């Protein structure tokens, strides 16, 4: 029985993430936890996030979760979601608090002066709703998910990686931005698979069975 | 291709039961929120909104177990509104499984509630619902409460801008002139607000047919359209609405 830890650091609702994992993996033990030892004990780790990245980083440190998260990102199947993707980078325009630096690169805000459609219409921020995800190549977590399947997004910041080899998918909103990164045992996405109906559940199911 | 326009069915919940006639074929329990939300998900709804219209205080907490049950089985975004008075209410709903919480009168009485809730939980989950009606204000539309009976003196466009500035991540805009008429959205109102704010706008109030949904997006500039009765009474499915919109060149999630 796989033991999956959903890391809880007090920022927002993790119920949906846990319920979606339980739905796709009824045989797994899904534990929402903020206990560093429980994160260390888990076989798989899901790292979600909501709200502002600097607040999230502060809460992580307050709960002594930075080290177990870095360990997990080096050693076991690891899935970052939304702010959980952004926190894996080095820094963010959202605040001066540095990120975890698992990936090299920065988190940027959608720039107001570029948020226009080709027809000249203003594009709203947050980028909210269902958008197409263009997979950059094959990956176990994309298994069974059609190219350009729509996932649910809600965010005002996006990641810009320095190492172009880690991009696993992109999405177009005024311009193409990286919406998924992958390296070895780590996979992280900007969208919310737990709110993305069938493609989202497929991705979570793939994660539960992933053997990186 | 890019971001899809959203179709959002709205369910009124009274003391834990969905009210208004739900006309799905083979529905075992016409008042069961979980089953109804699942049907909408299967039809391709992009989100579902629950509006708690419970008047009596003892029935009000009943929305919580509903959201818990729906969020455990339906994996699309859920918005909950009605009776949100303080930050603690927002927290309770988010913890129950809501993805977004919408506030209306309480935000008018205390605009700081928007800032406080957005600061605590992020703008992405804070929706400000505005009930607007033609009035003698700067834009020509005023903000009303109590089903359109009470004027607040606020201008609808100015209040939408203020809400976004305070941290609302989305505006749910209902025309009280059109609500229940089936004559279509107030497109001028929708356009005025959609052009004024940088956050997404959901058009609501007055949908009677599928062309109205298209007009809301194309003429009104809405990012999403909300409807209740055309879906509840089985006149159209969400899938039919999306096919119709796609045929007019609107990008939707099919």
Short mmCIF file of C-alpha atoms in Angstrom, two decimals:
data_model
loop_
_atom_site.label_atom_id
_atom_site.label_comp_id
_atom_site.label_asym_id
_atom_site.label_seq_id
_atom_site.Cartn_x
_atom_site.Cartn_y
_atom_site.Cartn_z
CA UNK A 1 0.00 0.00 0.00
CA UNK A 2 1.57 3.24 -1.13
CA UNK A 3 1.85 5.95 1.48
CA UNK A 4 1.39 9.40 -0.06
CA UNK A 5 2.02 12.52 2.00
CA UNK A 6 0.21 15.70 0.99
CA UNK A 7 2.26 18.43 2.64
CA UNK A 8 0.17 20.72 4.83
CA UNK A 9 1.76 23.96 5.94
CA UNK A 10 -1.44 25.78 6.81
CA UNK A 11 -1.94 27.59 3.52
CA UNK A 12 -5.34 26.80 2.16
CA UNK A 13 -7.48 23.82 1.52
CA UNK A 14 -5.85 20.48 0.78
CA UNK A 15 -9.04 18.52 0.95
CA UNK A 16 -9.57 18.54 -2.80
CA UNK A 17 -6.05 17.30 -3.47
CA UNK A 18 -6.40 14.49 -0.94
CA UNK A 19 -9.86 13.50 -2.16
CA UNK A 20 -8.75 13.38 -5.78
CA UNK A 21 -5.77 11.17 -4.85
CA UNK A 22 -8.05 8.86 -2.85
CA UNK A 23 -10.39 8.74 -5.82
CA UNK A 24 -7.69 7.58 -8.27
CA UNK A 25 -5.85 5.37 -5.76
CA UNK A 26 -8.32 3.83 -3.33
CA UNK A 27 -5.62 1.36 -2.28
CA UNK A 28 -3.16 4.07 -1.26
CA UNK A 29 -2.87 5.73 2.12
CA UNK A 30 -3.23 9.46 1.58
CA UNK A 31 -2.07 11.49 4.55
CA UNK A 32 -2.40 15.27 4.78
CA UNK A 33 0.44 16.17 7.11
CA UNK A 34 2.65 18.97 8.32
CA UNK A 35 4.87 16.65 10.35
CA UNK A 36 8.43 16.57 8.94
CA UNK A 37 8.86 12.94 10.04
CA UNK A 38 5.67 11.84 8.27
CA UNK A 39 6.90 13.52 5.10
CA UNK A 40 10.20 11.67 5.45
CA UNK A 41 8.36 8.39 5.99
CA UNK A 42 6.13 8.75 2.91
CA UNK A 43 6.90 6.90 -0.31
CA UNK A 44 5.46 9.69 -2.44
CA UNK A 45 5.07 13.36 -1.75
CA UNK A 46 2.57 15.87 -3.10
CA UNK A 47 3.49 19.51 -2.53
CA UNK A 48 0.50 21.80 -3.11
CA UNK A 49 0.18 25.51 -2.52
CA UNK A 50 -2.28 28.40 -2.55
CA UNK A 51 -2.06 32.09 -1.93
CA UNK A 52 1.15 34.09 -2.03
CA UNK A 53 4.52 32.38 -2.43
CA UNK A 54 6.38 34.42 0.23
CA UNK A 55 3.71 33.52 2.82
CA UNK A 56 3.95 29.88 1.80
CA UNK A 57 7.76 29.86 2.19
CA UNK A 58 7.50 31.47 5.60
CA UNK A 59 5.00 28.88 6.80
CA UNK A 60 7.16 26.04 5.46
CA UNK A 61 10.11 27.26 7.47
CA UNK A 62 8.04 27.84 10.57
CA UNK A 63 7.02 24.20 10.44
CA UNK A 64 10.53 22.92 9.69
CA UNK A 65 9.42 21.46 6.40
CA UNK A 66 12.11 22.90 4.10
CA UNK A 67 14.61 20.10 4.73
CA UNK A 68 12.20 17.15 4.37
CA UNK A 69 10.84 18.69 1.16
CA UNK A 70 14.32 19.11 -0.30
CA UNK A 71 15.12 15.52 0.69
CA UNK A 72 11.93 14.24 -0.94
CA UNK A 73 12.67 16.20 -4.11
CA UNK A 74 15.96 14.31 -4.35
CA UNK A 75 14.79 10.85 -3.48
CA UNK A 76 11.15 9.91 -4.18
CA UNK A 77 8.27 10.57 -6.57
CA UNK A 78 7.44 14.20 -5.96
CA UNK A 79 4.55 16.21 -7.41
CA UNK A 80 4.37 20.00 -7.06
CA UNK A 81 1.04 21.77 -7.67
CA UNK A 82 0.48 25.47 -8.43
CA UNK A 83 2.42 27.47 -5.80
CA UNK A 84 4.08 24.12 -5.07
CA UNK A 85 5.64 24.45 -8.53
CA UNK A 86 6.59 28.10 -8.03
CA UNK A 87 8.27 27.43 -4.67
CA UNK A 88 10.68 24.98 -6.35
CA UNK A 89 12.30 27.92 -8.16
CA UNK A 90 14.88 30.39 -6.88
CA UNK A 91 12.93 33.60 -6.51
CA UNK A 92 9.62 35.30 -7.27
CA UNK A 93 8.44 38.76 -8.23
CA UNK A 94 5.73 38.23 -5.63
CA UNK A 95 8.17 39.01 -2.79
CA UNK A 96 11.77 38.99 -1.64
CA UNK A 97 11.58 35.59 0.10
CA UNK A 98 13.73 33.12 -1.86
CA UNK A 99 12.24 29.84 -3.06
CA UNK A 100 13.64 26.35 -2.54
CA UNK A 101 15.91 26.48 -5.57
CA UNK A 102 15.26 22.91 -6.69
CA UNK A 103 15.00 24.34 -10.22
CA UNK A 104 17.04 27.22 -11.50
CA UNK A 105 14.89 30.13 -12.63
CA UNK A 106 12.39 32.71 -11.47
CA UNK A 107 8.69 33.30 -10.96
CA UNK A 108 7.26 36.26 -12.86
CA UNK A 109 3.97 38.12 -12.78
CA UNK A 110 1.93 38.25 -15.98
CA UNK A 111 2.99 41.69 -17.25
CA UNK A 112 0.04 44.04 -17.77
CA UNK A 113 1.58 45.58 -20.88
CA UNK A 114 1.72 42.22 -22.68
CA UNK A 115 -1.68 40.81 -21.72
CA UNK A 116 -3.48 41.10 -25.04
CA UNK A 117 -4.91 38.53 -27.43
CA UNK A 118 -3.80 38.54 -31.09
CA UNK A 119 -7.08 40.41 -31.77
CA UNK A 120 -6.01 43.12 -29.34
CA UNK A 121 -8.41 42.18 -26.52
CA UNK A 122 -7.18 42.61 -22.98
CA UNK A 123 -6.48 39.31 -21.25
CA UNK A 124 -7.50 39.12 -17.61
CA UNK A 125 -5.20 38.35 -14.69
CA UNK A 126 -5.51 35.99 -12.86
CA UNK A 127 -5.32 33.53 -15.74
CA UNK A 128 -8.41 31.66 -14.63
CA UNK A 129 -10.09 28.73 -16.32
CA UNK A 130 -9.41 25.82 -18.66
CA UNK A 131 -6.46 26.14 -21.01
CA UNK A 132 -4.61 23.80 -23.31
CA UNK A 133 -1.49 22.04 -22.15
CA UNK A 134 1.08 21.35 -24.86
CA UNK A 135 3.29 18.45 -23.72
CA UNK A 136 6.94 18.95 -24.68
CA UNK A 137 7.66 15.27 -24.97
CA UNK A 138 6.86 11.87 -23.57
CA UNK A 139 6.66 11.50 -19.82
CA UNK A 140 5.08 8.83 -17.61
CA UNK A 141 2.79 11.47 -16.07
CA UNK A 142 1.33 12.39 -19.46
CA UNK A 143 0.46 8.77 -20.19
CA UNK A 144 -3.06 8.49 -21.64
CA UNK A 145 -3.57 12.28 -21.65
CA UNK A 146 -4.15 13.74 -25.13
CA UNK A 147 -1.87 16.46 -26.45
CA UNK A 148 -3.47 19.90 -25.81
CA UNK A 149 -5.90 18.53 -23.20
CA UNK A 150 -7.39 21.33 -21.13
CA UNK A 151 -6.56 21.70 -17.43
CA UNK A 152 -7.88 24.18 -14.88
CA UNK A 153 -5.58 27.12 -14.09
CA UNK A 154 -5.85 29.96 -11.62
CA UNK A 155 -2.70 32.03 -11.12
CA UNK A 156 -1.16 35.47 -11.65
CA UNK A 157 2.49 34.33 -11.67
CA UNK A 158 4.30 31.83 -13.88
CA UNK A 159 7.71 30.17 -13.84
CA UNK A 160 10.58 30.96 -16.16
CA UNK A 161 13.18 28.20 -16.00
CA UNK A 162 16.86 28.74 -16.84
CA UNK A 163 17.50 25.15 -17.82
CA UNK A 164 15.38 24.65 -20.92
CA UNK A 165 15.69 20.85 -20.55
CA UNK A 166 13.26 20.75 -17.62
CA UNK A 167 10.16 22.10 -19.39
CA UNK A 168 7.54 19.32 -19.64
CA UNK A 169 4.66 21.38 -21.05
CA UNK A 170 3.65 24.89 -22.01
CA UNK A 171 0.44 26.87 -22.23
CA UNK A 172 -0.42 29.94 -24.25
CA UNK A 173 -1.81 33.02 -22.52
CA UNK A 174 -0.65 36.19 -24.30
CA UNK A 175 2.58 34.22 -24.78
CA UNK A 176 3.81 30.67 -24.20
CA UNK A 177 4.78 29.97 -20.60
CA UNK A 178 6.04 26.82 -18.93
CA UNK A 179 3.20 25.10 -17.10
CA UNK A 180 4.98 21.87 -16.15
CA UNK A 181 8.56 20.95 -15.31
CA UNK A 182 10.13 17.53 -14.84
CA UNK A 183 13.50 16.26 -13.75
CA UNK A 184 14.23 12.73 -12.54
CA UNK A 185 11.78 12.04 -9.66
CA UNK A 186 10.24 15.51 -9.63
CA UNK A 187 7.21 16.64 -11.65
CA UNK A 188 5.46 19.92 -11.01
CA UNK A 189 2.57 21.71 -12.69
CA UNK A 190 1.07 25.19 -12.57
CA UNK A 191 -2.49 23.98 -13.11
CA UNK A 192 -4.75 22.11 -10.67
CA UNK A 193 -5.08 18.45 -11.65
CA UNK A 194 -7.38 17.93 -8.65
CA UNK A 195 -9.85 20.33 -10.30
CA UNK A 196 -9.30 19.32 -13.93
CA UNK A 197 -11.88 16.57 -14.33
CA UNK A 198 -10.71 13.49 -16.28
CA UNK A 199 -7.30 14.69 -17.56
CA UNK A 200 -6.45 15.86 -14.05
CA UNK A 201 -7.45 12.58 -12.46
CA UNK A 202 -5.43 10.73 -15.13
CA UNK A 203 -2.33 12.73 -14.24
CA UNK A 204 -2.78 12.03 -10.52
CA UNK A 205 -3.30 8.35 -11.28
CA UNK A 206 -0.10 8.33 -13.32
CA UNK A 207 1.75 9.92 -10.41
CA UNK A 208 0.56 7.27 -7.96
CA UNK A 209 1.97 4.54 -10.19
CA UNK A 210 5.05 6.44 -11.39
CA UNK A 211 8.39 4.66 -11.05
CA UNK A 212 10.99 7.30 -11.93
CA UNK B 1 -6.27 28.60 -29.29
CA UNK B 2 -6.10 29.46 -25.64
CA UNK B 3 -8.16 30.00 -22.55
CA UNK B 4 -11.73 28.74 -22.89
CA UNK B 5 -14.79 30.77 -21.97
CA UNK B 6 -16.52 29.08 -19.06
CA UNK B 7 -20.09 27.92 -18.57
CA UNK B 8 -21.15 27.82 -14.95
CA UNK B 9 -24.46 26.31 -13.81
CA UNK B 10 -25.71 27.80 -10.56
CA UNK B 11 -27.57 25.82 -7.92
CA UNK B 12 -29.67 27.47 -5.23
CA UNK B 13 -29.44 25.58 -1.96
CA UNK B 14 -31.96 26.01 0.83
CA UNK B 15 -31.33 24.25 4.14
CA UNK B 16 -29.20 21.60 2.49
CA UNK B 17 -31.42 20.88 -0.50
CA UNK B 18 -31.23 22.11 -4.07
CA UNK B 19 -34.34 24.11 -4.86
CA UNK B 20 -35.88 24.90 -8.25
CA UNK B 21 -36.96 22.04 -10.46
CA UNK B 22 -34.11 19.88 -11.59
CA UNK B 23 -35.13 18.01 -14.65
CA UNK B 24 -32.42 15.47 -15.32
CA UNK B 25 -33.51 12.19 -16.78
CA UNK B 26 -33.28 9.37 -14.25
CA UNK B 27 -32.32 11.56 -11.33
CA UNK B 28 -33.09 9.62 -8.17
CA UNK B 29 -33.33 12.63 -5.90
CA UNK B 30 -34.07 16.00 -7.49
CA UNK B 31 -32.78 17.84 -4.45
CA UNK B 32 -29.48 16.03 -3.95
CA UNK B 33 -26.62 18.50 -4.56
CA UNK B 34 -24.01 15.80 -5.05
CA UNK B 35 -25.91 13.99 -7.75
CA UNK B 36 -26.81 17.23 -9.53
CA UNK B 37 -23.24 18.54 -9.44
CA UNK B 38 -22.03 15.22 -10.84
CA UNK B 39 -24.52 15.46 -13.71
CA UNK B 40 -23.30 18.92 -14.57
CA UNK B 41 -19.70 17.71 -14.45
CA UNK B 42 -20.58 14.88 -16.85
CA UNK B 43 -22.20 17.39 -19.21
CA UNK B 44 -18.99 19.40 -19.30
CA UNK B 45 -19.73 22.25 -16.88
CA UNK B 46 -16.52 24.20 -16.28
CA UNK B 47 -17.38 25.02 -12.68
CA UNK B 48 -20.41 24.77 -10.44
CA UNK B 49 -21.67 27.58 -8.20
CA UNK B 50 -23.72 26.96 -5.08
CA UNK B 51 -25.75 29.83 -3.74
CA UNK B 52 -26.93 29.32 -0.18
CA UNK B 53 -30.31 31.05 0.02
CA UNK B 54 -31.19 29.67 3.45
CA UNK B 55 -32.99 32.36 5.39
CA UNK B 56 -33.23 30.69 8.78
CA UNK B 57 -30.05 30.69 10.84
CA UNK B 58 -30.45 27.07 11.96
CA UNK B 59 -30.35 25.75 8.39
CA UNK B 60 -27.43 27.82 7.25
CA UNK B 61 -24.56 25.55 8.31
CA UNK B 62 -26.01 22.76 6.18
CA UNK B 63 -24.11 23.96 3.13
CA UNK B 64 -20.85 22.75 4.72
CA UNK B 65 -21.50 18.97 4.57
CA UNK B 66 -22.83 19.48 1.03
CA UNK B 67 -19.61 21.09 -0.13
CA UNK B 68 -17.63 18.38 1.63
CA UNK B 69 -19.59 15.67 -0.15
CA UNK B 70 -19.51 17.32 -3.56
CA UNK B 71 -15.80 18.10 -3.43
CA UNK B 72 -15.04 14.48 -2.60
CA UNK B 73 -16.72 13.30 -5.78
CA UNK B 74 -16.77 16.07 -8.35
CA UNK B 75 -13.36 17.25 -9.53
CA UNK B 76 -14.07 20.63 -11.08
CA UNK B 77 -13.95 24.03 -9.35
CA UNK B 78 -16.72 24.82 -6.87
CA UNK B 79 -17.79 28.32 -5.88
CA UNK B 80 -19.98 28.94 -2.85
CA UNK B 81 -21.82 32.13 -2.01
CA UNK B 82 -24.55 33.32 0.30
CA UNK B 83 -24.28 34.15 3.96
CA UNK B 84 -20.56 34.87 3.94
CA UNK B 85 -20.12 37.49 6.65
CA UNK B 86 -16.59 37.25 7.96
CA UNK B 87 -13.19 35.78 7.24
CA UNK B 88 -14.06 32.77 9.40
CA UNK B 89 -16.95 31.96 7.02
CA UNK B 90 -14.55 32.04 4.07
CA UNK B 91 -12.17 29.73 5.87
CA UNK B 92 -14.95 27.27 6.77
CA UNK B 93 -16.13 27.06 3.16
CA UNK B 94 -12.62 26.67 1.74
CA UNK B 95 -11.83 23.96 4.28
CA UNK B 96 -15.03 22.17 3.33
CA UNK B 97 -13.79 21.99 -0.26
CA UNK B 98 -14.91 25.20 -1.97
CA UNK B 99 -12.36 26.59 -4.41
CA UNK B 100 -13.82 30.07 -4.45
CA UNK B 101 -16.07 31.94 -2.07
CA UNK B 102 -18.30 34.73 -3.23
CA UNK B 103 -19.34 37.66 -1.05
CA UNK B 104 -21.96 40.26 -1.76
CA UNK B 105 -23.74 42.38 0.88
CA UNK B 106 -21.10 41.78 3.53
CA UNK B 107 -18.43 43.20 1.21
CA UNK B 108 -20.54 46.30 0.62
CA UNK B 109 -21.02 46.81 4.36
CA UNK B 110 -17.35 46.14 5.05
CA UNK B 111 -15.11 46.44 1.95
CA UNK B 112 -12.13 45.56 4.08
CA UNK B 113 -13.50 42.00 4.22
CA UNK B 114 -12.39 41.59 0.61
CA UNK B 115 -8.85 42.72 1.40
CA UNK B 116 -8.69 40.65 4.55
CA UNK B 117 -9.93 37.46 2.87
CA UNK B 118 -7.76 37.93 -0.22
CA UNK B 119 -4.73 38.65 1.96
CA UNK B 120 -5.34 35.51 3.96
CA UNK B 121 -6.37 33.04 1.28
CA UNK B 122 -5.30 34.63 -2.01
CA UNK B 123 -7.27 36.62 -4.59
CA UNK B 124 -7.80 33.49 -6.67
CA UNK B 125 -10.49 32.28 -4.28
CA UNK B 126 -12.32 35.55 -3.59
CA UNK B 127 -15.27 36.44 -5.82
CA UNK B 128 -17.26 39.62 -5.32
CA UNK B 129 -20.86 39.26 -6.45
CA UNK B 130 -22.51 42.47 -7.59
CA UNK B 131 -26.27 42.84 -8.06
CA UNK B 132 -26.63 45.78 -10.44
CA UNK B 133 -29.62 47.67 -11.76
CA UNK B 134 -30.21 50.77 -13.91
CA UNK B 135 -29.93 53.77 -11.64
CA UNK B 136 -28.96 57.38 -11.58
CA UNK B 137 -25.27 56.85 -10.88
CA UNK B 138 -22.10 57.73 -12.82
CA UNK B 139 -22.12 54.65 -15.07
CA UNK B 140 -25.91 54.32 -15.21
CA UNK B 141 -26.00 51.20 -13.02
CA UNK B 142 -26.21 51.11 -9.26
CA UNK B 143 -25.44 48.35 -6.75
CA UNK B 144 -28.46 46.87 -4.98
CA UNK B 145 -29.03 44.39 -2.17
CA UNK B 146 -31.96 42.29 -0.99
CA UNK B 147 -32.87 40.99 -4.40
CA UNK B 148 -32.67 44.41 -6.03
CA UNK B 149 -34.93 46.19 -3.54
CA UNK B 150 -32.38 48.21 -1.61
CA UNK B 151 -30.15 50.76 -3.30
CA UNK B 152 -26.72 51.10 -1.76
CA UNK B 153 -25.83 54.37 -3.48
CA UNK B 154 -22.77 52.70 -4.98
CA UNK B 155 -22.07 52.83 -8.69
CA UNK B 156 -21.79 49.32 -10.16
CA UNK B 157 -18.73 49.93 -12.34
CA UNK B 158 -16.92 51.88 -9.63
CA UNK B 159 -17.70 49.17 -7.08
CA UNK B 160 -16.39 46.46 -9.42
CA UNK B 161 -13.15 48.43 -9.84
CA UNK B 162 -12.86 48.96 -6.10
CA UNK B 163 -13.51 45.26 -5.44
CA UNK B 164 -10.75 44.23 -7.82
CA UNK B 165 -8.39 46.77 -6.27
CA UNK B 166 -9.15 45.40 -2.80
CA UNK B 167 -8.23 41.90 -3.95
CA UNK B 168 -11.23 40.23 -5.59
CA UNK B 169 -9.97 37.72 -8.15
CA UNK B 170 -13.23 37.65 -10.06
CA UNK B 171 -16.50 39.59 -10.37
CA UNK B 172 -19.86 37.82 -10.57
CA UNK B 173 -22.10 40.43 -12.17
CA UNK B 174 -25.88 39.95 -12.04
CA UNK B 175 -28.31 42.29 -13.73
CA UNK B 176 -31.31 42.63 -11.43
CA UNK B 177 -33.24 44.22 -14.33
CA UNK B 178 -32.82 41.02 -16.31
CA UNK B 179 -32.71 38.33 -13.63
CA UNK B 180 -35.61 35.94 -14.19
CA UNK B 181 -36.78 37.65 -17.41
CA UNK B 182 -35.18 35.24 -19.93
CA UNK B 183 -34.47 38.28 -22.14
CA UNK B 184 -30.71 37.82 -22.05
CA UNK B 185 -27.89 39.47 -20.12
CA UNK B 186 -27.70 43.25 -19.80
CA UNK B 187 -24.93 43.44 -22.38
CA UNK B 188 -24.13 47.12 -21.88
CA UNK B 189 -23.67 46.55 -18.17
CA UNK B 190 -21.53 43.47 -18.80
CA UNK B 191 -19.36 45.32 -21.30
CA UNK B 192 -18.94 48.35 -19.03
CA UNK B 193 -17.71 46.20 -16.13
CA UNK B 194 -15.63 43.79 -18.25
CA UNK B 195 -13.79 46.71 -19.83
CA UNK B 196 -13.27 48.46 -16.50
CA UNK B 197 -11.64 45.66 -14.49
CA UNK B 198 -8.54 43.55 -15.10
CA UNK B 199 -9.98 40.45 -13.41
CA UNK B 200 -12.37 37.95 -15.01
CA UNK B 201 -16.07 38.83 -15.11
CA UNK B 202 -18.91 36.28 -14.95
CA UNK B 203 -22.12 37.49 -16.61
CA UNK B 204 -25.37 36.51 -14.88
CA UNK B 205 -29.06 37.26 -14.95
CA UNK B 206 -31.54 36.86 -17.78
CA UNK B 207 -30.40 33.88 -19.83
CA UNK B 208 -33.30 32.38 -21.76
CA UNK B 209 -31.59 30.70 -24.67
CA UNK B 210 -28.19 29.68 -25.99
CA UNK B 211 -27.74 32.78 -28.14
CA UNK B 212 -27.83 34.80 -24.92
CA UNK B 213 -24.76 32.93 -23.67
CA UNK B 214 -22.89 33.76 -26.90
CA UNK B 215 -23.93 37.41 -26.69
CA UNK B 216 -22.62 37.63 -23.13
CA UNK B 217 -19.18 36.59 -24.33
CA UNK B 218 -19.00 38.26 -27.73
CA UNK B 219 -20.94 41.46 -27.13
CA UNK B 220 -20.64 41.72 -23.36
CA UNK B 221 -16.99 40.70 -23.15
CA UNK B 222 -17.63 38.26 -20.28
CA UNK B 223 -15.02 35.63 -19.43
CA UNK B 224 -17.66 33.24 -18.15
CA UNK B 225 -21.43 32.91 -18.25
CA UNK B 226 -23.61 31.73 -15.40
CA UNK B 227 -27.09 30.33 -15.82
CA UNK B 228 -29.57 28.48 -13.67
CA UNK B 229 -33.01 27.84 -15.05
CA UNK B 230 -32.14 26.93 -18.67
CA UNK B 231 -30.10 24.04 -17.33
CA UNK B 232 -32.24 23.15 -14.31
CA UNK B 233 -35.45 22.69 -16.24
CA UNK B 234 -33.73 20.55 -18.83
CA UNK B 235 -34.27 23.01 -21.69
CA UNK B 236 -30.62 22.66 -22.65
CA UNK B 237 -27.67 20.66 -21.47
CA UNK B 238 -24.32 22.29 -20.81
CA UNK B 239 -22.98 20.20 -23.69
CA UNK B 240 -25.54 21.69 -26.10
CA UNK B 241 -24.63 25.17 -24.90
CA UNK B 242 -20.96 24.51 -25.58
CA UNK B 243 -21.58 23.08 -29.04
CA UNK B 244 -23.68 26.13 -29.86
CA UNK B 245 -21.00 28.53 -28.63
CA UNK B 246 -18.23 26.64 -30.45
CA UNK B 247 -20.21 26.93 -33.68
CA UNK B 248 -20.08 30.71 -33.27
CA UNK B 249 -16.32 30.63 -32.91
CA UNK B 250 -16.19 30.89 -29.12
CA UNK B 251 -13.44 28.85 -27.57
CA UNK B 252 -14.92 26.36 -25.11
CA UNK B 253 -13.78 23.17 -23.41
CA UNK B 254 -15.51 20.36 -25.29
#
